[in-house]
């Protein structure tokens, strides 16, 4: 037998197909404690980050933690983002003329891929360009679905405030702006989730920030990650009445369905972000009928999941109340993942900065379990 042949018995085996508990990077950006239900972002408990900063401040804190120099101030980020929204608005006619998307998130994917990876001299840096573009494109795509023309950005406004204005062509209330800021700050970064890992893998090849963000968005849109809120709302609609909650849940779980908005790879207790959103939507809507119904379904779903999966610690994840909160803000369900991306771009781009500083290609191994050429490698 040739010297370089690896015996099957010597090959390492994967412990779990989802890379559970594999540490893929060191990061100064965020820490998820799944047992305690605690999330630290840029040195703050997430609940305190929401109180301390609006979205621009949270993005500035993440980029500073990623080592961006000079560390940007909240004011500088706000001004640069305003210019980035204006620059992106010039691309909207081209994006809309393509008319090649099934939904807003796919349209956003196309739109972001129109941006250049390279920064030319004097350009707004890519991490700001892509953040500005995500808000402008999302608002324009939603309006285009509603057969309305796009609304130009106001470079002097806050990012969340301007997004809602571009979406509706009228100013949002202070309470709505506050609620969207709370949402965007809360989801700005979250450890080594699937989309962030994707961004880091792409960044490690030195493909560039825009490519990393486009790849991350592709990973985010799946229903097991950031694509869950739309189906959460579909579920609430389908259940419809209090009397139908238990029979519906029993039938779905017995049929092997996954209930959207429940379960998490890392959290073994309630996702702390779910509480931030539950609070925000309760304040925003004064605890209206929809919020009360969502709470009723949540309680019943947790009871049913615990009975059906006694070996697993399944709790509410943040997508459950994301759905209810963004619905209360008037964001259509096929745009919810895009709004998530608008915020998570802060984390993705910060991870790109960290990964580029590490400078080493991410290139894991796989274990070959296929057929070997005849005569080689007996087990
Ligand atoms: N509904 C019903 N059963 C569930 C759910 C759920 N929401 N979540 C987990 N389970 C069950 C699984 O079916 C599995 O049962 P089994 O062992 O009998 O087959 C068991 O619990 C463990 O599930 P895993 O798939 O190992 O858990 P994993 O950590 O891989 O899953 C995930 C995490 C993908 C989020 C899962 O809980 C899920 O599919 N949830 C619904 C989709 C969702 O809400 N996604 C948003 C996540 S938050 C975010 O990404 C921003």
Tab-separated table of C-alpha atoms and ligand atoms in Angstrom:
chain	number	residue	atom	x	y	z
A	1	UNK	CA	0.000	0.000	0.000
A	2	UNK	CA	1.315	3.510	-0.858
A	3	UNK	CA	2.770	5.515	2.082
A	4	UNK	CA	0.449	8.454	1.552
A	5	UNK	CA	-2.779	6.493	1.863
A	6	UNK	CA	-4.829	7.310	4.959
A	7	UNK	CA	-6.528	4.347	6.538
A	8	UNK	CA	-10.247	4.847	6.989
A	9	UNK	CA	-9.877	3.994	10.645
A	10	UNK	CA	-7.399	6.893	11.112
A	11	UNK	CA	-9.649	9.555	9.685
A	12	UNK	CA	-11.208	11.996	12.152
A	13	UNK	CA	-15.008	11.854	12.375
A	14	UNK	CA	-17.262	14.865	12.747
A	15	UNK	CA	-18.881	14.930	16.156
A	16	UNK	CA	-22.040	16.600	14.853
A	17	UNK	CA	-23.047	17.627	11.389
A	18	UNK	CA	-23.896	21.158	12.489
A	19	UNK	CA	-20.409	21.918	13.920
A	20	UNK	CA	-22.017	22.264	17.371
A	21	UNK	CA	-19.549	23.615	19.932
A	22	UNK	CA	-16.774	24.051	17.359
A	23	UNK	CA	-14.940	27.336	18.030
A	24	UNK	CA	-14.249	28.959	14.654
A	25	UNK	CA	-12.856	32.377	15.651
A	26	UNK	CA	-11.854	34.723	18.434
A	27	UNK	CA	-13.957	37.857	18.479
A	28	UNK	CA	-14.248	41.079	20.461
A	29	UNK	CA	-17.695	41.722	19.019
A	30	UNK	CA	-20.276	39.652	20.856
A	31	UNK	CA	-20.730	36.762	23.243
A	32	UNK	CA	-23.746	34.475	23.540
A	33	UNK	CA	-24.203	32.647	26.842
A	34	UNK	CA	-26.847	30.117	25.907
A	35	UNK	CA	-27.245	28.663	29.402
A	36	UNK	CA	-27.726	32.016	31.137
A	37	UNK	CA	-29.688	33.606	28.284
A	38	UNK	CA	-27.209	36.453	28.145
A	39	UNK	CA	-25.946	38.388	25.116
A	40	UNK	CA	-23.007	40.787	25.320
A	41	UNK	CA	-22.417	43.078	22.319
A	42	UNK	CA	-19.347	45.336	22.103
A	43	UNK	CA	-18.903	45.162	25.871
A	44	UNK	CA	-22.542	45.850	26.787
A	45	UNK	CA	-25.328	43.542	27.891
A	46	UNK	CA	-27.692	43.829	24.953
A	47	UNK	CA	-30.451	45.375	27.093
A	48	UNK	CA	-27.994	48.156	28.102
A	49	UNK	CA	-26.726	48.670	24.553
A	50	UNK	CA	-30.311	49.411	23.521
A	51	UNK	CA	-30.569	52.040	26.277
A	52	UNK	CA	-27.149	53.567	25.484
A	53	UNK	CA	-27.237	53.843	21.704
A	54	UNK	CA	-29.344	54.144	18.649
A	55	UNK	CA	-28.357	52.054	15.624
A	56	UNK	CA	-25.544	54.321	14.421
A	57	UNK	CA	-23.981	54.249	17.900
A	58	UNK	CA	-24.176	50.456	18.087
A	59	UNK	CA	-22.553	50.147	14.638
A	60	UNK	CA	-19.805	52.581	15.688
A	61	UNK	CA	-19.208	50.530	18.865
A	62	UNK	CA	-18.960	47.292	16.867
A	63	UNK	CA	-16.575	48.739	14.288
A	64	UNK	CA	-14.433	50.214	17.084
A	65	UNK	CA	-14.379	46.820	18.823
A	66	UNK	CA	-13.327	45.272	15.498
A	67	UNK	CA	-10.274	47.549	15.513
A	68	UNK	CA	-11.354	50.090	12.888
A	69	UNK	CA	-9.047	53.102	13.129
A	70	UNK	CA	-9.694	55.859	13.792
A	71	UNK	CA	-12.670	54.605	15.798
A	72	UNK	CA	-15.744	56.328	14.330
A	73	UNK	CA	-18.076	58.385	16.497
A	74	UNK	CA	-21.845	57.965	16.392
A	75	UNK	CA	-22.099	61.405	14.743
A	76	UNK	CA	-19.591	60.487	12.014
A	77	UNK	CA	-21.397	57.227	11.283
A	78	UNK	CA	-24.712	59.063	11.060
A	79	UNK	CA	-23.308	61.631	8.589
A	80	UNK	CA	-21.541	59.010	6.436
A	81	UNK	CA	-24.621	56.776	6.395
A	82	UNK	CA	-26.744	59.678	5.188
A	83	UNK	CA	-24.349	60.189	2.255
A	84	UNK	CA	-24.340	56.437	1.580
A	85	UNK	CA	-28.147	56.389	1.383
A	86	UNK	CA	-28.038	59.223	-1.143
A	87	UNK	CA	-25.436	57.405	-3.245
A	88	UNK	CA	-27.491	54.207	-3.142
A	89	UNK	CA	-30.660	55.995	-4.225
A	90	UNK	CA	-28.998	56.707	-7.594
A	91	UNK	CA	-28.874	52.917	-8.146
A	92	UNK	CA	-32.555	52.305	-7.392
A	93	UNK	CA	-33.907	52.809	-10.957
A	94	UNK	CA	-31.399	50.246	-12.255
A	95	UNK	CA	-32.323	47.759	-9.531
A	96	UNK	CA	-36.058	48.120	-10.046
A	97	UNK	CA	-35.716	47.893	-13.827
A	98	UNK	CA	-34.232	44.384	-13.444
A	99	UNK	CA	-37.531	43.171	-11.965
A	100	UNK	CA	-36.005	39.758	-11.401
A	101	UNK	CA	-36.903	38.974	-7.798
A	102	UNK	CA	-39.640	36.922	-6.184
A	103	UNK	CA	-39.628	38.871	-2.953
A	104	UNK	CA	-37.970	41.833	-1.232
A	105	UNK	CA	-35.097	39.861	0.273
A	106	UNK	CA	-34.148	38.383	-3.092
A	107	UNK	CA	-34.343	41.884	-4.540
A	108	UNK	CA	-32.031	43.109	-1.804
A	109	UNK	CA	-29.605	40.305	-2.615
A	110	UNK	CA	-29.509	41.494	-6.235
A	111	UNK	CA	-29.195	45.133	-5.209
A	112	UNK	CA	-26.280	44.656	-2.839
A	113	UNK	CA	-24.400	42.640	-5.438
A	114	UNK	CA	-24.483	45.735	-7.685
A	115	UNK	CA	-22.056	47.486	-5.310
A	116	UNK	CA	-18.306	47.404	-5.950
A	117	UNK	CA	-16.080	45.537	-3.514
A	118	UNK	CA	-13.190	47.894	-4.051
A	119	UNK	CA	-13.184	51.379	-2.586
A	120	UNK	CA	-12.080	54.057	-5.039
A	121	UNK	CA	-10.226	57.157	-3.792
A	122	UNK	CA	-12.603	59.381	-1.827
A	123	UNK	CA	-15.342	56.744	-1.775
A	124	UNK	CA	-17.508	56.164	1.259
A	125	UNK	CA	-16.026	52.965	2.784
A	126	UNK	CA	-17.687	49.688	1.777
A	127	UNK	CA	-19.069	48.895	5.269
A	128	UNK	CA	-20.994	52.195	5.239
A	129	UNK	CA	-21.975	51.990	1.565
A	130	UNK	CA	-23.551	48.585	1.996
A	131	UNK	CA	-25.377	49.598	5.181
A	132	UNK	CA	-26.844	52.694	3.527
A	133	UNK	CA	-27.785	50.742	0.411
A	134	UNK	CA	-29.595	48.012	2.354
A	135	UNK	CA	-32.064	50.519	3.831
A	136	UNK	CA	-32.617	52.390	0.569
A	137	UNK	CA	-33.068	49.230	-1.516
A	138	UNK	CA	-35.385	47.570	1.011
A	139	UNK	CA	-37.675	50.605	1.179
A	140	UNK	CA	-37.698	50.997	-2.621
A	141	UNK	CA	-38.372	47.280	-3.206
A	142	UNK	CA	-41.299	47.253	-0.779
A	143	UNK	CA	-42.783	50.328	-2.445
A	144	UNK	CA	-42.256	48.829	-5.876
A	145	UNK	CA	-44.260	45.746	-4.817
A	146	UNK	CA	-47.002	48.153	-3.770
A	147	UNK	CA	-46.726	49.901	-7.178
A	148	UNK	CA	-45.433	53.063	-5.525
A	149	UNK	CA	-42.407	55.061	-6.638
A	150	UNK	CA	-39.294	55.178	-4.449
A	151	UNK	CA	-38.817	57.963	-1.919
A	152	UNK	CA	-35.464	59.749	-1.782
A	153	UNK	CA	-33.483	59.574	1.456
A	154	UNK	CA	-32.939	62.478	3.829
A	155	UNK	CA	-29.223	62.446	4.541
A	156	UNK	CA	-29.668	64.409	7.765
A	157	UNK	CA	-32.059	61.936	9.383
A	158	UNK	CA	-31.221	58.967	11.587
A	159	UNK	CA	-30.968	55.649	9.758
A	160	UNK	CA	-34.024	53.966	11.328
A	161	UNK	CA	-36.092	57.142	11.049
A	162	UNK	CA	-35.153	57.630	7.401
A	163	UNK	CA	-35.870	54.017	6.531
A	164	UNK	CA	-39.433	54.283	7.860
A	165	UNK	CA	-39.912	57.579	6.031
A	166	UNK	CA	-38.601	56.125	2.741
A	167	UNK	CA	-40.949	53.189	3.243
A	168	UNK	CA	-44.089	55.267	3.838
A	169	UNK	CA	-43.379	58.640	2.271
A	170	UNK	CA	-44.298	60.246	5.568
A	171	UNK	CA	-42.513	60.618	8.882
A	172	UNK	CA	-42.828	57.839	11.458
A	173	UNK	CA	-43.759	58.643	15.050
A	174	UNK	CA	-41.013	58.984	17.669
A	175	UNK	CA	-42.276	55.751	19.291
A	176	UNK	CA	-41.948	53.862	16.004
A	177	UNK	CA	-38.430	55.179	15.397
A	178	UNK	CA	-37.490	54.185	18.943
A	179	UNK	CA	-38.921	50.687	18.453
A	180	UNK	CA	-37.059	50.158	15.172
A	181	UNK	CA	-33.839	51.441	16.723
A	182	UNK	CA	-34.292	49.027	19.629
A	183	UNK	CA	-34.789	46.181	17.147
A	184	UNK	CA	-31.801	47.108	15.003
A	185	UNK	CA	-29.425	47.565	17.950
A	186	UNK	CA	-30.534	44.283	19.511
A	187	UNK	CA	-29.871	42.199	16.390
A	188	UNK	CA	-26.709	44.022	15.260
A	189	UNK	CA	-24.466	41.084	16.158
A	190	UNK	CA	-24.846	37.608	17.627
A	191	UNK	CA	-21.749	35.449	17.904
A	192	UNK	CA	-20.813	32.896	15.267
A	193	UNK	CA	-24.228	32.357	13.717
A	194	UNK	CA	-24.552	30.842	10.232
A	195	UNK	CA	-24.587	34.125	8.301
A	196	UNK	CA	-21.711	35.636	10.271
A	197	UNK	CA	-19.647	32.505	9.762
A	198	UNK	CA	-20.412	32.755	6.038
A	199	UNK	CA	-19.249	36.387	6.021
A	200	UNK	CA	-16.017	35.424	7.770
A	201	UNK	CA	-15.300	32.557	5.376
A	202	UNK	CA	-15.765	34.874	2.401
A	203	UNK	CA	-13.695	37.634	4.029
A	204	UNK	CA	-10.919	35.138	4.693
A	205	UNK	CA	-10.507	34.661	0.933
A	206	UNK	CA	-10.041	38.462	0.641
A	207	UNK	CA	-13.028	38.675	-1.681
A	208	UNK	CA	-14.107	41.972	-0.110
A	209	UNK	CA	-16.741	43.405	2.200
A	210	UNK	CA	-19.630	43.560	-0.277
A	211	UNK	CA	-19.147	39.948	-1.361
A	212	UNK	CA	-19.028	38.875	2.284
A	213	UNK	CA	-22.280	40.716	3.027
A	214	UNK	CA	-24.060	39.316	-0.043
A	215	UNK	CA	-23.020	35.780	0.968
A	216	UNK	CA	-24.127	36.406	4.533
A	217	UNK	CA	-27.531	37.599	3.330
A	218	UNK	CA	-27.915	34.384	1.329
A	219	UNK	CA	-27.299	32.393	4.510
A	220	UNK	CA	-29.592	34.622	6.574
A	221	UNK	CA	-32.656	34.221	4.370
A	222	UNK	CA	-33.206	30.533	5.161
A	223	UNK	CA	-36.118	29.741	7.494
A	224	UNK	CA	-33.864	28.058	10.037
A	225	UNK	CA	-32.033	31.377	10.481
A	226	UNK	CA	-33.343	34.862	9.600
A	227	UNK	CA	-36.184	33.723	7.386
A	228	UNK	CA	-38.393	32.598	10.282
A	229	UNK	CA	-40.483	35.729	11.038
A	230	UNK	CA	-42.619	35.555	7.883
A	231	UNK	CA	-43.621	31.966	8.707
A	232	UNK	CA	-44.258	33.021	12.356
A	233	UNK	CA	-46.895	35.454	11.113
A	234	UNK	CA	-48.293	32.836	8.735
A	235	UNK	CA	-48.597	30.525	11.746
A	236	UNK	CA	-50.446	33.127	13.840
A	237	UNK	CA	-52.804	33.797	10.929
A	238	UNK	CA	-53.401	30.129	10.307
A	239	UNK	CA	-54.181	29.445	13.971
A	240	UNK	CA	-56.515	32.428	13.878
A	241	UNK	CA	-58.539	31.939	17.070
A	242	UNK	CA	-57.822	31.067	20.693
A	243	UNK	CA	-59.926	27.914	20.354
A	244	UNK	CA	-57.727	26.671	17.511
A	245	UNK	CA	-54.379	27.131	19.297
A	246	UNK	CA	-54.087	23.740	20.962
A	247	UNK	CA	-55.520	21.588	18.153
A	248	UNK	CA	-53.339	23.386	15.581
A	249	UNK	CA	-50.145	22.992	17.614
A	250	UNK	CA	-50.861	19.358	18.443
A	251	UNK	CA	-51.506	18.527	14.792
A	252	UNK	CA	-48.394	20.331	13.505
A	253	UNK	CA	-46.021	18.905	16.090
A	254	UNK	CA	-47.411	15.393	15.615
A	255	UNK	CA	-46.811	15.822	11.876
A	256	UNK	CA	-43.139	16.611	12.543
A	257	UNK	CA	-43.327	20.348	11.727
A	258	UNK	CA	-40.927	22.803	13.301
A	259	UNK	CA	-42.676	25.695	14.968
A	260	UNK	CA	-41.123	28.883	13.676
A	261	UNK	CA	-39.805	31.232	16.357
A	262	UNK	CA	-38.899	28.439	18.783
A	263	UNK	CA	-35.626	26.629	19.433
A	264	UNK	CA	-32.034	27.754	19.071
A	265	UNK	CA	-28.692	26.082	18.600
A	266	UNK	CA	-27.065	28.004	21.452
A	267	UNK	CA	-29.793	29.300	23.794
A	268	UNK	CA	-31.108	26.671	26.157
A	269	UNK	CA	-33.313	29.246	27.860
A	270	UNK	CA	-35.390	32.097	26.509
A	271	UNK	CA	-33.497	34.238	23.983
A	272	UNK	CA	-32.933	37.587	25.780
A	273	UNK	CA	-33.701	39.438	22.545
A	274	UNK	CA	-37.239	38.041	22.585
A	275	UNK	CA	-37.839	39.990	25.809
A	276	UNK	CA	-36.494	43.239	24.345
A	277	UNK	CA	-38.869	42.902	21.381
A	278	UNK	CA	-41.818	41.769	23.475
A	279	UNK	CA	-41.373	44.898	25.607
A	280	UNK	CA	-40.913	47.166	22.562
A	281	UNK	CA	-43.995	45.872	20.767
A	282	UNK	CA	-46.119	46.003	23.911
A	283	UNK	CA	-45.189	49.681	24.401
A	284	UNK	CA	-45.682	50.451	20.706
A	285	UNK	CA	-49.090	48.837	20.373
A	286	UNK	CA	-50.301	49.245	23.918
A	287	UNK	CA	-50.470	45.457	24.068
A	288	UNK	CA	-53.063	45.183	21.321
A	289	UNK	CA	-55.076	42.111	20.349
A	290	UNK	CA	-52.347	40.737	18.038
A	291	UNK	CA	-49.700	40.949	20.790
A	292	UNK	CA	-52.000	39.269	23.322
A	293	UNK	CA	-52.762	36.503	20.851
A	294	UNK	CA	-49.053	36.005	20.075
A	295	UNK	CA	-48.366	35.676	23.797
A	296	UNK	CA	-51.163	33.105	24.146
A	297	UNK	CA	-49.802	31.066	21.240
A	298	UNK	CA	-46.273	31.307	22.683
A	299	UNK	CA	-47.329	29.917	26.064
A	300	UNK	CA	-49.222	27.040	24.443
A	301	UNK	CA	-46.413	26.303	21.970
A	302	UNK	CA	-43.811	26.072	24.735
A	303	UNK	CA	-46.048	23.704	26.685
A	304	UNK	CA	-46.654	21.557	23.603
A	305	UNK	CA	-42.960	21.493	22.582
A	306	UNK	CA	-41.864	20.534	26.090
A	307	UNK	CA	-44.357	17.703	26.144
A	308	UNK	CA	-43.421	16.489	22.645
A	309	UNK	CA	-39.612	16.872	23.005
A	310	UNK	CA	-38.881	16.187	26.657
A	311	UNK	CA	-35.163	15.643	25.958
A	312	UNK	CA	-34.675	19.087	24.409
A	313	UNK	CA	-34.704	22.518	25.976
A	314	UNK	CA	-36.671	24.432	23.385
A	315	UNK	CA	-37.585	28.018	24.185
A	316	UNK	CA	-38.737	31.147	22.368
A	317	UNK	CA	-36.177	32.636	20.000
A	318	UNK	CA	-35.978	36.243	18.968
A	319	UNK	CA	-37.651	35.693	15.610
A	320	UNK	CA	-41.002	35.152	17.308
A	321	UNK	CA	-41.352	38.705	18.621
A	322	UNK	CA	-39.343	40.138	15.716
A	323	UNK	CA	-42.269	39.068	13.577
A	324	UNK	CA	-44.850	40.734	15.791
A	325	UNK	CA	-42.778	43.891	16.276
A	326	UNK	CA	-41.925	44.441	12.612
A	327	UNK	CA	-45.521	43.722	11.652
A	328	UNK	CA	-46.621	46.434	14.085
A	329	UNK	CA	-44.199	48.784	12.325
A	330	UNK	CA	-45.968	48.080	9.040
A	331	UNK	CA	-43.141	46.095	7.470
A	332	UNK	CA	-44.532	43.512	5.043
A	333	UNK	CA	-43.633	39.940	5.911
A	334	UNK	CA	-41.527	39.306	2.847
A	335	UNK	CA	-39.330	42.294	3.819
A	336	UNK	CA	-38.708	41.276	7.429
A	337	UNK	CA	-35.522	39.360	6.630
A	338	UNK	CA	-34.237	42.388	4.711
A	339	UNK	CA	-34.804	44.591	7.752
A	340	UNK	CA	-32.932	42.029	9.838
A	341	UNK	CA	-30.083	42.225	7.310
A	342	UNK	CA	-30.105	46.056	7.414
A	343	UNK	CA	-29.202	45.764	11.083
A	344	UNK	CA	-26.987	42.660	11.029
A	345	UNK	CA	-24.785	44.344	8.412
A	346	UNK	CA	-23.227	46.158	11.379
A	347	UNK	CA	-22.086	42.817	12.797
A	348	UNK	CA	-21.199	41.201	9.474
A	349	UNK	CA	-18.975	44.108	8.426
A	350	UNK	CA	-17.314	44.226	11.855
A	351	UNK	CA	-16.580	40.491	11.565
A	352	UNK	CA	-15.154	41.102	8.086
A	353	UNK	CA	-12.783	43.680	9.605
A	354	UNK	CA	-11.734	41.252	12.341
A	355	UNK	CA	-11.269	38.396	9.891
A	356	UNK	CA	-9.253	40.499	7.457
A	357	UNK	CA	-6.918	41.403	10.317
A	358	UNK	CA	-6.468	37.714	11.136
A	359	UNK	CA	-5.530	37.359	7.482
A	360	UNK	CA	-5.639	33.573	7.343
A	361	UNK	CA	-7.789	31.622	4.873
A	362	UNK	CA	-10.527	29.570	6.553
A	363	UNK	CA	-10.086	26.121	5.091
A	364	UNK	CA	-11.346	23.211	7.189
A	365	UNK	CA	-11.057	19.518	6.324
A	366	UNK	CA	-13.666	16.938	5.564
A	367	UNK	CA	-13.658	13.227	6.234
A	368	UNK	CA	-14.043	11.136	3.113
A	369	UNK	CA	-16.727	8.494	3.533
A	370	UNK	CA	-17.083	7.599	-0.158
A	371	UNK	CA	-15.727	4.659	-2.136
A	372	UNK	CA	-11.960	4.214	-2.383
A	373	UNK	CA	-10.191	3.055	-5.534
A	374	UNK	CA	-9.979	-0.707	-5.618
A	375	UNK	CA	-7.207	-2.226	-3.558
A	376	UNK	CA	-6.614	0.867	-1.402
A	377	UNK	CA	-7.248	1.705	2.221
A	378	UNK	CA	-8.739	-1.253	3.959
A	379	UNK	CA	-10.776	-0.200	6.999
B	1	LIG	N1	-40.302	23.083	16.553
B	1	LIG	C1	-40.416	21.751	16.727
B	1	LIG	N2	-39.366	20.977	17.040
B	1	LIG	C2	-38.174	21.585	17.202
B	1	LIG	C3	-37.990	22.963	17.049
B	1	LIG	C4	-39.121	23.726	16.710
B	1	LIG	N3	-39.043	25.033	16.536
B	1	LIG	N4	-36.702	23.298	17.270
B	1	LIG	C5	-36.078	22.151	17.543
B	1	LIG	N5	-36.962	21.127	17.502
B	1	LIG	C6	-36.696	19.714	17.730
B	1	LIG	C7	-36.091	19.051	16.513
B	1	LIG	O1	-37.068	18.578	15.635
B	1	LIG	C8	-35.274	17.972	17.131
B	1	LIG	O2	-36.117	16.929	17.511
B	1	LIG	P1	-35.710	15.396	17.262
B	1	LIG	O3	-34.425	15.182	18.003
B	1	LIG	O4	-36.875	14.631	17.787
B	1	LIG	O5	-35.529	15.284	15.768
B	1	LIG	C9	-34.780	18.625	18.427
B	1	LIG	O6	-35.735	19.616	18.754
B	1	LIG	C10	-33.415	19.262	18.307
B	1	LIG	O7	-33.401	19.983	17.177
B	1	LIG	P2	-32.091	20.376	16.437
B	1	LIG	O8	-32.444	20.501	14.996
B	1	LIG	O9	-30.944	19.529	16.805
B	1	LIG	O10	-31.794	21.767	17.007
B	1	LIG	P3	-30.893	22.777	16.308
B	1	LIG	O11	-30.072	23.349	17.361
B	1	LIG	O12	-30.207	22.240	15.135
B	1	LIG	O13	-32.000	23.779	15.744
B	1	LIG	C11	-33.088	25.629	15.008
B	1	LIG	C12	-32.027	25.095	15.951
B	1	LIG	C13	-32.688	25.342	13.554
B	1	LIG	C14	-33.202	27.147	15.204
B	1	LIG	C15	-34.443	24.926	15.315
B	1	LIG	O14	-34.789	25.136	16.657
B	1	LIG	C16	-35.560	25.363	14.405
B	1	LIG	O15	-35.702	24.818	13.307
B	1	LIG	N6	-36.377	26.361	14.849
B	1	LIG	C17	-37.446	26.866	14.006
B	1	LIG	C18	-36.917	27.922	13.013
B	1	LIG	C19	-36.548	29.220	13.700
B	1	LIG	O16	-37.241	29.702	14.579
B	1	LIG	N7	-35.419	29.810	13.237
B	1	LIG	C20	-34.879	31.066	13.777
B	1	LIG	C21	-33.700	30.812	14.670
B	1	LIG	S1	-33.114	32.299	15.448
B	1	LIG	C22	-32.100	32.964	14.305
B	1	LIG	O17	-31.445	32.289	13.547
B	1	LIG	C23	-31.947	34.421	14.210
